[in-house]
Amino acid sequence: MTQNASASHAQHLPYTPSDPAATPIRAARVTVDAGQDLGVLDRPWASLGYDEINWTYTPQGRRTLQTIGGFAETPYHVRPHNIFTSGTGLGLPHWGSGNVYHEDADGKPYYDFTIADLTYDAIVGAGHHPLVELAFTPLALVPEEAKAEFPFEGSPSQYSAYEAGWWSYPPKDYAKWAGLVAALVEHCLERYGANEVQHWLWELWNEPDISYWRGTPEQFHDLYDVTVKAIRDIDPTAKVGGPAVTGGGADFLRGFLQACADRDLPVDFVSFHTKGSHFTPWRTYGPIGAPAPEKQSPSTPKMLREIDRALRVIEEFPQYVDAPVIVDECDASVPAHWGIYDNANFAYRNNEYYPVFQAKLMKKVLDLNEQHTAKVHEATTWSFSMEGERYFEGTRSFVTASGIEKPLMNAYRAFARLGDRRLAATSDQSVGITDALGNGLPEEVDVIASRSTTDGSVTILFWRHTDDQYAEDAAQTEVELQVNGLDHGDWTMQHFRIDHNHSNSHTVWQDLGAPQDPTPEQLATITARQGLERFTDDTQQEVDGDLTLRIDLPLPSLSLVVLTRVVQTDR
């Protein structure tokens, strides 16, 4: 048996500030060389996932997917759990059911694709591509030993032993599992066509190194073998991979890749997860609005160490080292469905801290890629939409009640504005990944810059951030932004900002008195401020090669500067 869930959670150490008196950054110099093209700008942020598959196709779920699809510069991969889990299709936090597999009285399998169609229709219809996580064990395939050994006491708060854990056992009949997998692939090809499905990814299970898999590693290897062959028999070009282990699953990952190498099995992508923290105590039971018993924050270094360790494992296997690496849960803290009423440390998910954290994390992932042969292709936020929550509950989601977009959404809007070519850019106040020691990243100013091959615009994303979500600084950091190598002529500058007072629906809601039953007028006021906002009016100026700007950054904050050459037209 593998380690249990509590053992895994113990690895999710939080960041507790060790030096609250650290000197804030007062000045920073950011330099961009618009003439130094570093190649294609990878886009690791272009994916999302969530537990609750049945919330994919609710009105709020559909709108969330469509909103992201509306601004995304490239289709996202979308990864929900539970496509094979049995159930009624009722969505619950951290639970869901695709309810595909059934057997008649004689034990003959048959399939119901009702929920699968609703799910993938919503994803594809919004312009995205599914990452199909093939899990978990349907009720009819639960082995008899699970029913005998799994401890369960009936409770009104849980449906049955199946929901409590039977789903995590290896299926009792691998041939029937193979038939289920093949039926889903065949159905999706018929419904969506090969031109669409060629972009899909097929992944076996989720976090088999902990209690999501109550079998042996060898049983998992056998199931992967069966699954790959079932998929490839239907679609020889399908991209199949795994094993989606936790940040502590390096040994399981190594064993999986070794087994695949020994059996000459394809691994078209390698997947694993990382989380920045597990606050302790994980959940608190106290008065509504009570402060956290200890102030804790996400840890960027923990995430970087786990990614680095997994990349090194992959590099032990030359046959798989060029496969795209997908960190298909890459999040600042667990769990997604708990919020500020469970532990006040989850407050960062509501405010400007989180979108700036995401920008910093994506930059550090790109930095890690430069040090490795194996490359992270996607770093998936396990954030989506939660039904039935209070306004700004603090769950890990893009939207809150009434579909109000949280500041996190604006980080992804900012990412979408970056061009397709990466430009050389440095900051004299950045923290390199080799310097990211300890349990928390100190305050820094860092940058990503790009050029668009479509219109030649130069886009610069830079931020001020520290892992300590409770850090305060009444003063701002003056950033001298030096952009070199621009063509001579007139340029228009757009300046967007995410901070406490910009692109921040949470602040607007708080200023209105934090209503839990906002009026239509209050909702209109909040939603009017939920998008990515301009910090200043657009300006135009003549440039002769170099441009110097001075921009103040509060803590935390993110600025997006877009420079576009003015095209002169003959009159």
CSV table of C-alpha atoms in Angstrom, one decimal, residues 50-56 80-99 135-139 157-168 212 337 382 386:
chain,number,residue,atom,x,y,z
A,50,TYR,CA,-10.4,21.2,-10.7
A,51,ASP,CA,-11.9,18.4,-8.7
A,52,GLU,CA,-15.6,19.1,-9.4
A,53,ILE,CA,-16.3,17.8,-12.9
A,54,ASN,CA,-20.0,18.5,-12.7
A,55,TRP,CA,-19.4,22.2,-12.2
A,56,THR,CA,-17.8,22.4,-15.6
A,80,PRO,CA,-11.1,17.8,-14.3
A,81,HIS,CA,-11.1,14.8,-11.9
A,82,ASN,CA,-13.7,12.0,-11.8
A,83,ILE,CA,-14.8,11.2,-15.3
A,84,PHE,CA,-15.1,7.5,-14.5
A,85,THR,CA,-16.3,8.0,-10.9
A,86,SER,CA,-19.8,6.6,-10.3
A,87,GLY,CA,-22.5,8.9,-9.0
A,88,THR,CA,-25.6,11.0,-9.7
A,89,GLY,CA,-23.9,13.9,-11.4
A,90,LEU,CA,-24.4,16.2,-8.3
A,91,GLY,CA,-21.4,18.4,-7.9
A,92,LEU,CA,-20.0,18.8,-4.5
A,93,PRO,CA,-16.8,20.4,-3.2
A,94,HIS,CA,-13.8,18.1,-3.9
A,95,TRP,CA,-16.1,15.5,-5.5
A,96,GLY,CA,-17.9,14.7,-8.7
A,97,SER,CA,-18.9,11.9,-11.0
A,98,GLY,CA,-18.8,11.3,-14.8
A,99,ASN,CA,-20.8,8.1,-14.2
A,135,ALA,CA,-10.0,8.1,-13.1
A,136,PHE,CA,-11.4,6.8,-10.7
A,137,THR,CA,-12.6,3.2,-10.3
A,138,PRO,CA,-16.4,2.9,-11.1
A,139,LEU,CA,-18.5,1.3,-8.4
A,157,SER,CA,-22.6,13.6,5.7
A,158,GLN,CA,-21.3,10.9,3.4
A,159,TYR,CA,-23.3,8.9,0.9
A,160,SER,CA,-21.5,5.5,1.3
A,161,ALA,CA,-18.2,3.7,1.5
A,162,TYR,CA,-17.8,4.2,-2.2
A,163,GLU,CA,-17.6,8.0,-2.0
A,164,ALA,CA,-15.4,7.6,1.2
A,165,GLY,CA,-12.7,5.6,-0.6
A,166,TRP,CA,-13.7,2.5,-2.6
A,167,TRP,CA,-13.1,4.5,-5.8
A,168,SER,CA,-9.4,4.6,-5.0
A,212,TYR,CA,-5.9,8.2,-4.3
A,337,HIS,CA,-12.2,24.0,-1.7
A,382,TRP,CA,-6.0,24.0,-9.9
A,386,MET,CA,-17.0,27.0,-6.7
